[in-house]
Coordinates of C-alpha atoms in Angstrom, one line a residue:
M266 CA 4.4 80.8 -94.2
A267 CA 5.3 77.3 -94.0
V268 CA 7.6 76.1 -91.2
T269 CA 9.8 73.2 -91.9
A270 CA 12.1 71.1 -89.7
E271 CA 15.0 72.8 -91.3
D272 CA 13.8 76.0 -89.7
F273 CA 14.7 74.6 -86.2
G274 CA 18.1 74.1 -84.6
P275 CA 19.3 70.7 -83.3
T276 CA 16.7 68.7 -81.2
I277 CA 17.0 69.2 -77.4
S278 CA 16.7 65.9 -75.7
L279 CA 15.6 65.6 -71.9
E280 CA 17.8 62.6 -71.6
G281 CA 18.9 63.3 -67.9
A282 CA 15.4 62.9 -66.4
R283 CA 14.5 59.7 -68.2
K284 CA 17.9 58.2 -67.5
A285 CA 17.6 59.1 -63.9
R286 CA 14.2 57.4 -63.7
G287 CA 15.6 54.4 -65.5
N288 CA 18.5 54.1 -63.2
L289 CA 16.3 54.3 -60.2
T290 CA 14.0 51.6 -61.4
Q291 CA 16.9 49.3 -62.2
A292 CA 18.3 49.9 -58.8
R293 CA 15.0 49.0 -57.1
I294 CA 14.8 45.8 -59.1
R295 CA 18.3 44.9 -58.2
W296 CA 17.6 45.5 -54.5
M297 CA 14.4 43.5 -54.7
V298 CA 16.1 40.7 -56.4
L299 CA 18.9 40.9 -53.8
A300 CA 16.3 40.9 -51.0
L301 CA 14.6 37.9 -52.5
V302 CA 17.8 36.1 -52.9
L303 CA 18.8 36.8 -49.3
G304 CA 15.3 35.9 -48.1
F305 CA 15.3 32.6 -49.9
G306 CA 18.9 32.1 -48.8
L307 CA 18.0 32.5 -45.2
V308 CA 15.0 30.3 -45.5
G309 CA 17.0 27.7 -47.3
A310 CA 19.8 27.9 -44.8
R311 CA 17.3 27.5 -41.9
L312 CA 15.7 24.5 -43.6
I313 CA 19.1 23.0 -44.1
Q314 CA 19.9 23.7 -40.5
L315 CA 16.7 22.1 -39.3
G316 CA 17.1 19.2 -41.6
M317 CA 20.5 18.6 -40.1
V318 CA 19.2 18.4 -36.6
V319 CA 19.6 14.9 -35.2
P320 CA 16.3 13.8 -33.6
D321 CA 16.7 13.5 -29.8
S322 CA 16.2 9.9 -28.8
T323 CA 16.0 10.7 -25.1
I324 CA 13.6 12.6 -22.9
E325 CA 15.6 14.8 -20.5
G326 CA 18.3 12.2 -20.1
Q327 CA 16.0 9.2 -20.0
A328 CA 15.2 6.7 -22.7
R329 CA 11.8 7.3 -24.3
D330 CA 10.9 3.6 -23.9
V331 CA 11.3 3.9 -20.2
I332 CA 9.3 7.1 -19.9
T333 CA 6.5 5.8 -22.0
A334 CA 6.6 2.3 -20.8
T335 CA 3.4 0.5 -19.7
R336 CA 2.9 -1.7 -16.6
P337 CA 1.0 -5.0 -16.4
P338 CA -2.6 -4.8 -15.2
I339 CA -3.0 -5.9 -11.6
L340 CA -6.0 -8.2 -10.9
D341 CA -7.5 -9.6 -7.7
R342 CA -8.0 -13.3 -7.3
N343 CA -11.4 -13.1 -9.1
G344 CA -10.1 -11.2 -12.1
L345 CA -11.2 -7.7 -11.0
E346 CA -8.9 -4.9 -12.0
M347 CA -7.0 -3.3 -9.2
A348 CA -4.6 -1.3 -11.3
V349 CA -4.5 -0.5 -15.0
D350 CA -2.7 1.8 -17.4
I351 CA -4.5 4.6 -19.2
R352 CA -3.1 6.8 -22.0
V353 CA -2.7 10.5 -21.4
P354 CA -1.1 13.3 -23.4
S355 CA 1.9 15.2 -22.1
L356 CA 3.2 18.5 -23.4
F357 CA 6.8 18.9 -24.4
A358 CA 8.9 21.5 -26.2
E359 CA 12.0 21.5 -28.5
P360 CA 13.5 24.8 -27.6
R361 CA 15.9 24.9 -30.5
R362 CA 12.9 24.7 -32.9
I363 CA 11.0 27.5 -31.2
I364 CA 11.3 30.7 -33.3
D365 CA 9.7 33.3 -31.0
V366 CA 10.0 32.3 -27.3
E367 CA 8.1 35.3 -26.1
E368 CA 5.2 34.5 -28.4
A369 CA 5.2 30.9 -27.3
V370 CA 5.2 31.9 -23.6
R371 CA 2.3 34.3 -24.1
K372 CA 0.2 31.8 -26.0
L373 CA 0.9 28.8 -23.7
R374 CA -0.1 30.7 -20.6
T375 CA -3.5 31.5 -22.2
V376 CA -4.3 27.8 -21.9
L377 CA -2.0 26.9 -19.0
P378 CA -2.2 30.0 -16.7
D379 CA -0.7 28.1 -13.8
L380 CA 2.7 27.8 -15.5
D381 CA 5.1 30.4 -14.1
E382 CA 6.0 32.9 -16.8
A383 CA 9.7 33.2 -15.9
W384 CA 10.1 29.4 -15.5
L385 CA 8.4 28.8 -18.8
R386 CA 10.6 31.4 -20.6
T387 CA 13.7 29.8 -19.3
R388 CA 12.3 26.4 -20.2
L389 CA 11.7 27.3 -23.8
T390 CA 15.0 29.1 -24.3
G391 CA 18.2 27.4 -25.4
D392 CA 19.3 24.6 -27.7
K393 CA 17.8 21.6 -26.0
G394 CA 16.1 19.0 -28.1
F395 CA 13.4 18.1 -25.5
V396 CA 12.0 19.6 -22.3
W397 CA 8.8 18.8 -20.5
V398 CA 6.3 21.6 -20.2
Q399 CA 3.5 19.9 -18.4
R400 CA 2.7 16.2 -18.1
E401 CA -0.5 14.2 -17.9
L402 CA -3.0 16.7 -19.4
S403 CA -6.6 16.2 -20.4
P404 CA -7.6 15.8 -24.0
T405 CA -9.4 19.1 -23.8
I406 CA -6.2 20.9 -22.8
Q407 CA -4.3 19.1 -25.5
D408 CA -6.8 20.2 -28.1
R409 CA -6.6 23.9 -27.0
V410 CA -2.8 23.9 -27.1
M411 CA -2.7 22.3 -30.5
R412 CA -4.9 25.1 -31.8
L413 CA -2.3 27.6 -30.8
G414 CA 0.0 26.3 -33.6
I415 CA 3.2 27.0 -31.8
P416 CA 6.3 25.6 -33.7
G417 CA 8.4 23.4 -31.5
I418 CA 5.6 22.5 -29.2
D419 CA 4.1 19.0 -29.3
F420 CA 2.6 16.1 -27.4
I421 CA 3.7 12.6 -26.5
T422 CA 1.3 9.9 -25.3
E423 CA 2.3 8.5 -21.9
S424 CA 1.0 5.7 -19.7
K425 CA -0.5 6.7 -16.4
R426 CA -1.4 4.3 -13.7
F427 CA -5.0 4.3 -12.6
Y428 CA -6.5 2.5 -9.5
P429 CA -10.2 1.9 -9.9
G430 CA -10.6 1.0 -6.2
M431 CA -9.2 4.4 -5.1
T432 CA -8.2 4.1 -1.4
E433 CA -9.5 0.7 -0.7
A434 CA -6.3 -1.3 -1.4
S435 CA -3.8 1.6 -1.3
H436 CA -1.4 -0.1 1.1
I437 CA -1.3 -3.2 -1.0
L438 CA -0.9 -1.6 -4.4
G439 CA 1.4 1.3 -3.4
S440 CA 1.8 3.8 -6.2
T441 CA 3.9 4.9 -9.2
N442 CA 5.7 8.1 -10.0
I443 CA 5.1 10.3 -13.0
D444 CA 7.4 8.0 -15.1
N445 CA 5.1 5.0 -14.3
Q446 CA 7.8 3.5 -12.1
G447 CA 6.7 1.7 -8.9
I448 CA 7.6 3.7 -5.7
A449 CA 5.7 1.8 -3.0
G450 CA 3.7 -1.3 -2.3
I451 CA 3.4 -4.2 -4.8
E452 CA 4.1 -1.8 -7.6
R453 CA 7.6 -1.3 -6.3
H454 CA 8.0 -5.0 -5.6
M455 CA 7.1 -5.7 -9.3
D456 CA 9.7 -3.3 -10.5
N457 CA 12.3 -5.0 -8.3
E458 CA 11.3 -8.3 -9.8
D459 CA 11.0 -7.9 -13.6
V460 CA 8.8 -5.0 -14.7
A461 CA 11.6 -2.4 -14.5
L462 CA 13.8 -4.6 -16.6
L463 CA 11.1 -5.0 -19.2
Q464 CA 10.7 -1.3 -19.3
E465 CA 14.4 -0.7 -19.6
L466 CA 14.6 -3.1 -22.5
G467 CA 11.8 -1.4 -24.3
L468 CA 9.6 -4.5 -24.0
A469 CA 6.9 -2.8 -21.9
R470 CA 5.3 -0.5 -24.5
G471 CA 1.7 -1.0 -25.4
N472 CA -0.5 -3.3 -23.4
A473 CA 1.1 -6.6 -24.2
L474 CA 2.3 -7.4 -20.7
A475 CA 0.5 -10.3 -19.0
P476 CA -1.7 -9.3 -16.0
V477 CA -0.4 -9.9 -12.5
E478 CA -2.9 -11.8 -10.4
L479 CA -2.8 -11.1 -6.6
S480 CA -4.2 -13.3 -3.8
V481 CA -6.4 -10.4 -2.6
D482 CA -10.2 -10.8 -2.8
M483 CA -11.5 -7.3 -3.5
R484 CA -14.9 -8.2 -2.2
V485 CA -13.4 -9.0 1.2
Q486 CA -11.0 -6.1 0.9
H487 CA -14.0 -3.7 0.4
I488 CA -15.8 -5.0 3.5
M489 CA -12.7 -4.9 5.7
H490 CA -11.9 -1.3 4.5
E491 CA -15.5 -0.3 5.1
Q492 CA -15.6 -1.7 8.6
L493 CA -12.3 -0.1 9.5
V494 CA -13.6 3.3 8.3
D495 CA -16.7 2.7 10.4
A496 CA -14.4 1.9 13.4
L497 CA -12.7 5.2 13.2
T498 CA -16.0 6.9 13.5
R499 CA -17.8 4.5 15.8
Y500 CA -14.9 4.4 18.4
Q501 CA -13.4 7.8 17.6
A502 CA -10.1 6.0 17.1
I503 CA -7.0 7.6 15.6
A504 CA -6.2 4.6 13.4
A505 CA -7.5 1.1 12.5
A506 CA -6.0 -1.8 10.5
G507 CA -6.7 -5.3 9.5
V508 CA -5.2 -8.3 7.6
M509 CA -6.8 -11.7 6.7
M510 CA -4.7 -14.7 5.6
D511 CA -5.6 -18.1 4.2
V512 CA -4.0 -20.4 6.9
R513 CA -3.5 -23.2 4.4
T514 CA -1.7 -21.3 1.6
G515 CA -0.4 -18.1 3.3
E516 CA -2.3 -16.0 0.7
I517 CA -3.3 -12.6 2.0
I518 CA -7.0 -12.2 1.2
A519 CA -7.3 -8.6 2.5
L520 CA -5.1 -6.0 4.0
A521 CA -6.0 -2.4 5.0
S522 CA -4.7 0.3 7.2
L523 CA -6.3 3.6 8.0
P524 CA -5.5 6.5 7.6
D525 CA -4.7 5.6 4.0
F526 CA -4.1 7.4 0.8
N527 CA -5.4 7.6 -2.8
P528 CA -2.8 5.9 -5.0
N529 CA -4.1 8.0 -8.0
E530 CA -2.7 11.0 -6.1
P531 CA 0.6 9.7 -4.7
A532 CA 1.3 12.9 -2.8
T533 CA -1.6 12.0 -0.4
A534 CA 0.7 9.2 0.9
L535 CA 2.7 11.8 2.6
V536 CA -0.1 12.7 5.0
K537 CA 1.0 12.1 8.6
D538 CA 0.3 8.6 10.1
S539 CA -0.8 7.1 6.7
F540 CA 1.8 4.4 6.9
N541 CA 1.0 0.7 6.6
R542 CA 0.4 -0.4 10.2
I543 CA 0.1 -4.1 9.2
T544 CA 3.6 -4.4 7.9
S545 CA 5.6 -1.4 8.9
G546 CA 4.0 -0.7 12.3
I547 CA 5.2 -2.6 15.3
F548 CA 3.2 -2.6 18.5
E549 CA 3.0 -4.3 21.9
P550 CA 0.4 -6.9 21.0
G551 CA -1.1 -7.3 24.5
S552 CA -3.0 -10.5 25.3
I553 CA -3.3 -11.9 21.8
F554 CA 0.3 -12.9 22.4
K555 CA -0.9 -15.3 25.1
T556 CA -1.8 -17.6 22.3
V557 CA 1.9 -17.7 21.5
T558 CA 2.8 -18.5 25.0
M559 CA 0.2 -21.3 25.2
A560 CA 1.5 -22.8 21.9
A561 CA 5.1 -22.6 23.1
S562 CA 4.5 -24.2 26.5
L563 CA 2.0 -26.9 25.3
D564 CA 4.3 -27.9 22.4
S565 CA 7.3 -28.1 24.8
G566 CA 5.6 -30.7 26.8
A567 CA 6.2 -28.7 30.0
V568 CA 2.5 -28.2 30.5
T569 CA -0.6 -30.1 29.3
I570 CA -4.1 -28.9 28.5
N571 CA -5.5 -30.2 31.8
D572 CA -2.8 -28.7 34.1
D573 CA -3.8 -26.2 36.8
F574 CA -1.9 -23.1 37.8
D575 CA -1.9 -21.0 41.0
A576 CA -3.3 -17.6 40.2
R577 CA -4.4 -16.7 43.7
F578 CA -1.7 -14.0 44.1
G579 CA 0.2 -11.7 41.8
V580 CA 3.7 -12.6 40.6
R581 CA 6.3 -10.5 42.5
F582 CA 9.6 -9.3 40.9
G583 CA 11.4 -7.3 43.5
R584 CA 9.3 -4.3 44.4
Y585 CA 6.8 -5.0 41.5
T586 CA 3.9 -7.3 41.4
I587 CA 2.2 -8.4 38.2
D588 CA -1.5 -9.0 38.7
D589 CA -4.6 -9.8 36.6
Y590 CA -6.9 -7.1 35.0
K591 CA -10.0 -8.8 36.5
G592 CA -8.4 -11.6 38.4
K593 CA -10.2 -14.7 39.7
H594 CA -7.5 -15.1 42.3
R595 CA -7.8 -18.8 42.5
V596 CA -6.2 -21.9 41.0
L597 CA -7.0 -21.9 37.3
S598 CA -7.0 -24.7 34.7
L599 CA -5.0 -23.9 31.6
P600 CA -8.1 -23.3 29.5
E601 CA -9.3 -21.0 32.2
V602 CA -6.0 -19.1 32.2
F603 CA -6.7 -18.5 28.5
K604 CA -10.4 -17.8 28.8
Y605 CA -9.9 -15.3 31.6
S606 CA -6.8 -13.9 30.1
S607 CA -4.9 -14.3 33.3
N608 CA -1.5 -12.6 33.3
I609 CA -0.5 -14.6 36.5
G610 CA -1.5 -17.9 35.0
T611 CA 0.3 -17.1 31.7
I612 CA 3.5 -16.3 33.5
R613 CA 3.3 -19.5 35.4
I614 CA 2.8 -21.4 32.2
M615 CA 5.8 -19.7 30.5
Q616 CA 7.9 -20.3 33.6
A617 CA 7.1 -24.0 33.4
M618 CA 9.0 -24.2 30.1
G619 CA 11.7 -21.8 31.1
K620 CA 12.5 -18.3 29.8
D621 CA 15.4 -19.5 27.5
N622 CA 13.2 -22.1 25.8
Y623 CA 10.5 -19.5 25.5
R624 CA 12.9 -17.1 23.9
A625 CA 14.0 -19.8 21.5
F626 CA 10.4 -20.4 20.5
L627 CA 10.0 -16.8 19.5
T628 CA 12.9 -17.2 17.1
R629 CA 11.3 -20.4 15.7
M630 CA 8.2 -18.4 15.0
G631 CA 10.2 -15.6 13.2
F632 CA 9.3 -12.9 15.8
D633 CA 12.8 -11.5 15.8
Q634 CA 13.1 -10.9 12.0
R635 CA 11.1 -9.4 9.2
V636 CA 8.3 -11.5 7.8
P637 CA 9.2 -12.7 4.3
F638 CA 6.7 -10.7 2.3
E639 CA 6.5 -8.8 -1.0
L640 CA 5.7 -5.3 0.4
P641 CA 8.9 -3.3 0.9
E642 CA 7.3 -1.3 3.7
M643 CA 8.5 -3.5 6.5
R644 CA 10.0 -2.9 9.9
L645 CA 12.1 -5.1 12.2
P646 CA 10.2 -6.2 15.4
S647 CA 11.6 -5.4 18.8
I648 CA 12.3 -8.5 20.8
P649 CA 15.0 -8.7 23.6
K650 CA 17.9 -10.9 22.4
E651 CA 18.1 -12.3 25.9
M652 CA 15.3 -12.3 28.4
S653 CA 15.5 -11.8 32.1
E654 CA 12.9 -13.4 34.3
V655 CA 11.0 -10.1 34.3
S656 CA 11.2 -9.5 30.6
A657 CA 10.1 -13.1 29.8
A658 CA 7.2 -12.7 32.2
T659 CA 5.9 -9.5 30.6
A660 CA 6.6 -10.9 27.1
S661 CA 4.4 -13.9 27.9
F662 CA 1.3 -11.7 28.0
G663 CA 2.4 -9.4 25.2
H664 CA 4.2 -6.5 26.9
G665 CA 7.8 -5.4 26.6
L666 CA 8.1 -6.5 23.0
S667 CA 6.8 -5.2 19.7
V668 CA 5.8 -7.0 16.6
S669 CA 3.8 -6.2 13.5
P670 CA 0.2 -7.4 12.9
L671 CA 1.6 -9.4 10.0
H672 CA 3.8 -11.3 12.4
M673 CA 0.7 -12.1 14.5
V674 CA -1.5 -13.3 11.7
T675 CA 1.2 -15.5 10.4
A676 CA 1.7 -17.1 13.8
Y677 CA -2.1 -17.6 14.3
A678 CA -2.2 -19.3 10.9
A679 CA 0.5 -21.7 11.9
F680 CA -1.1 -22.4 15.2
V681 CA -4.4 -23.6 13.7
N682 CA -3.3 -25.2 10.3
G683 CA -1.7 -28.2 11.9
G684 CA 1.4 -26.4 13.1
N685 CA 3.1 -25.3 9.9
Y686 CA 4.6 -21.9 9.4
I687 CA 3.9 -20.6 5.9
A688 CA 5.2 -17.2 4.8
P689 CA 2.4 -14.9 3.7
T690 CA 2.2 -13.8 0.1
L691 CA 0.3 -11.3 -2.1
Y692 CA 0.5 -13.6 -5.1
R693 CA -1.7 -16.6 -5.9
R694 CA -0.4 -19.9 -4.4
D695 CA -2.1 -23.2 -4.6
L696 CA -2.2 -25.7 -1.7
A697 CA 0.5 -28.0 -3.2
E698 CA 2.9 -25.1 -3.6
A699 CA 2.2 -23.9 -0.1
Q700 CA 2.7 -27.4 1.4
A701 CA 6.1 -27.5 -0.2
L702 CA 7.0 -24.4 1.8
Y703 CA 5.6 -25.6 5.2
Q704 CA 8.0 -25.3 8.1
P705 CA 6.6 -27.3 11.1
V706 CA 6.8 -25.2 14.2
I707 CA 4.4 -27.0 16.6
K708 CA 3.0 -30.5 16.7
P709 CA -0.5 -31.2 15.2
S710 CA -1.7 -32.1 18.7
T711 CA -0.6 -28.6 20.0
S712 CA -2.4 -27.0 17.0
A713 CA -5.6 -28.9 18.0
D714 CA -5.3 -27.6 21.6
I715 CA -5.0 -24.0 20.3
R716 CA -8.0 -24.4 18.1
Y717 CA -10.0 -25.6 21.2
L718 CA -8.7 -22.7 23.3
L719 CA -9.6 -20.1 20.7
R720 CA -13.1 -21.5 20.2
L721 CA -13.6 -21.8 24.0
N722 CA -12.7 -18.1 24.4
A723 CA -15.3 -17.2 21.8
I724 CA -18.0 -19.2 23.5
E725 CA -17.2 -18.5 27.2
G726 CA -14.3 -16.0 27.4
G727 CA -13.4 -12.5 26.3
A728 CA -14.4 -13.0 22.6
T729 CA -18.1 -13.6 23.2
Q730 CA -19.1 -10.3 21.5
M731 CA -17.2 -11.3 18.4
N732 CA -18.9 -14.7 18.5
K733 CA -22.3 -13.1 18.8
L734 CA -21.8 -11.0 15.7
S735 CA -20.4 -13.9 13.7
L736 CA -22.8 -16.4 15.0
G737 CA -22.9 -19.6 12.9
Y738 CA -19.5 -19.3 11.4
R739 CA -17.7 -21.0 14.3
A740 CA -15.1 -18.3 14.8
G741 CA -12.5 -18.3 17.6
G742 CA -10.3 -15.6 18.9
K743 CA -8.4 -13.7 21.5
T744 CA -8.5 -10.1 22.6
G745 CA -5.4 -7.9 23.3
T746 CA -5.5 -4.6 25.0
A747 CA -2.1 -2.9 25.2
E748 CA -1.6 0.3 27.1
K749 CA 0.5 2.8 25.3
V750 CA 3.7 4.2 26.7
V751 CA 3.3 8.0 27.3
D752 CA 6.2 10.0 28.7
G753 CA 8.0 6.8 29.7
A754 CA 5.1 5.1 31.5
Y755 CA 2.2 3.0 30.6
S756 CA -1.0 5.1 30.3
S757 CA -4.4 3.6 31.2
A758 CA -6.1 6.3 29.1
K759 CA -4.6 5.2 25.7
N760 CA -4.8 1.7 24.4
T761 CA -3.8 -0.1 21.2
N762 CA -6.4 -2.9 20.9
F763 CA -6.1 -6.1 18.9
F764 CA -8.2 -9.1 18.1
G765 CA -6.8 -12.3 16.6
S766 CA -9.4 -14.6 15.1
V767 CA -9.7 -17.7 13.1
F768 CA -12.7 -19.1 11.2
P769 CA -14.3 -21.6 10.9
M770 CA -12.7 -23.4 13.9
D771 CA -13.9 -26.8 12.9
N772 CA -11.9 -26.6 9.7
P773 CA -9.7 -23.5 9.9
H774 CA -9.4 -21.6 6.7
Y775 CA -8.8 -17.9 7.6
A776 CA -6.9 -16.0 10.3
M777 CA -7.4 -12.3 10.9
I778 CA -5.9 -9.6 13.0
I779 CA -7.8 -6.4 13.6
M780 CA -6.3 -3.4 15.3
V781 CA -8.1 -0.2 16.7
D782 CA -5.8 2.5 18.0
E783 CA -6.9 4.6 20.9
P784 CA -10.6 3.8 20.8
K785 CA -13.2 5.5 22.9
A786 CA -16.2 3.9 24.4
E787 CA -19.0 3.7 21.8
N788 CA -21.7 4.4 24.4
M789 CA -22.3 4.6 28.2
Q790 CA -22.7 0.8 28.4
S791 CA -19.5 -0.1 26.5
G792 CA -15.9 -0.1 27.5
V793 CA -12.6 0.6 25.8
T794 CA -10.9 -2.8 25.9
A795 CA -10.4 -4.8 22.8
A796 CA -13.6 -6.9 23.0
W797 CA -15.7 -3.7 22.7
N798 CA -14.0 -2.5 19.4
A799 CA -11.5 -4.8 17.7
G800 CA -13.5 -7.8 18.7
Q801 CA -16.7 -6.4 17.4
V802 CA -15.1 -5.2 14.1
S803 CA -13.8 -8.8 13.6
G804 CA -17.3 -10.2 14.2
R805 CA -18.9 -7.9 11.7
I806 CA -16.3 -8.7 9.1
I807 CA -16.6 -12.5 9.5
Q808 CA -20.4 -12.3 9.4
R809 CA -20.3 -10.5 6.0
V810 CA -17.3 -12.2 4.3
A811 CA -17.8 -15.8 5.4
P812 CA -20.7 -16.5 3.0
M813 CA -18.8 -15.1 0.0
L814 CA -15.8 -17.2 0.9
G815 CA -17.9 -20.3 0.7
I816 CA -18.4 -20.9 4.4
A817 CA -21.9 -21.9 5.3
P818 CA -23.4 -21.1 8.7
D819 CA -23.7 -24.2 10.9
F820 CA -25.1 -24.1 14.4
A821 CA -24.6 -27.7 15.3
E822 CA -23.1 -28.0 18.8
V823 CA -21.3 -31.2 17.9
L824 CA -18.8 -29.1 15.9
D825 CA -17.7 -27.4 19.0
Q826 CA -17.8 -30.6 21.1
N827 CA -15.4 -32.2 18.6
L828 CA -12.9 -29.5 19.3
T829 CA -12.6 -30.4 22.9
P830 CA -9.4 -32.5 23.6
P831 CA -10.2 -36.1 24.6
E832 CA -8.6 -35.6 28.0
L833 CA -11.1 -32.7 28.8
R834 CA -14.3 -34.4 27.6

């Protein structure tokens, strides 16, 4: 039997199940579309937000030009580089661009584990446009950080000061801070002049700044520094310092003070006793100050080079008597007073001109004020405003007053260059420029007498050890041994020793002061006075630097004979 469609009732449709599946699919599609719209919306909004961020033109409150500014190279007088800029990467962050702070902290510390986690988290959180993370990194660290791919982290190239000579000229150069701004030495002086202004104006980016040429000769500087390092060991001293000046122009050829520091690591300047003893240290100069007394008295006309002075007995002031260290206790000629470094004779010579005139001469020589000089590390000398008979007497042989070695080298230069005070400088200065600045302080005839006395002392007096070491270069000089004040009294166990020298005496070109602080005897045969240490250091330096300064050795006795004043021949 055939079955036809008419044999069945109305068709039953399972419409509910299909409809339910259809509705579910449509709902899912709508949710997906909505999710996509919201996602794209959020991304778009973020992009718009980021696009509306105004780039920060400052670096933590400072202009970018100042932070990234370069400094001019510093050269010595022969063109050798003393300070240059190098380019280094520094890591910074833009916290408002960082999406996941915790992830950024975790990744950065894998490369920079020394960064404190809490500090770094705080640093990267917030809405700031620029914060430093770590400055002056190596290229290797820079590459490793870049590979982390952290949004909101980037580098800026900065200028970093580099000093090729390391410690050798540290007290001349000073140093810069992390923003490449001068904080000490000639670097700070340059900022006070014009470098800081150029940086502020944004004119100091790149390497376009003209080099700054100093008066320093790094060859001489190297030898002076080397000999001072040797002195610390040889004499077991606690400090040593030296300065050399061109007596005709006032140019400083070398200046060193130990202990020193590495300007590439400015924090090392904070080490105790690493201050600049040449400019910011003031000391009782001891007998090198007798040269001042001789110049003052001879120039006043109160004494002459062929006068005699009674040094048989000590000079009494009330209950106290001032005597000689190794007195001859006889009448001494003026050259003998200098040669034997007689305190008694020097007091007599000062008394001949009078204490008030003597005090006025100290002012004429600038001993009661700072030396006009570029280095900011400077200290006022200590000179009594008014001198009693006793204070004038002790001052005449270098006790009871304190001056810097820079004061002394400037005075020695004036005493031998014909009698003209010229302020020292660390910049190049030719002779014509210097002569325009000359201030006559003693007569040329007095200058000639001082040259004779200094050379005489090298040949026959307390500077013979220096003369032996610098033989042929016609050096002259004077020793100075100053006992230190310990617990309010002079101590014979602790000295600050000085040696003032000039070379060549037949045509003075350079003056030098060497200081050795608290030296010990080098061996059983040597002593602790200045001739045994500061004098010997001076002789070694002269022997090595004179040839490179164009001074030829000459042993002709006539050169010394020509220094003798006519009235003594």
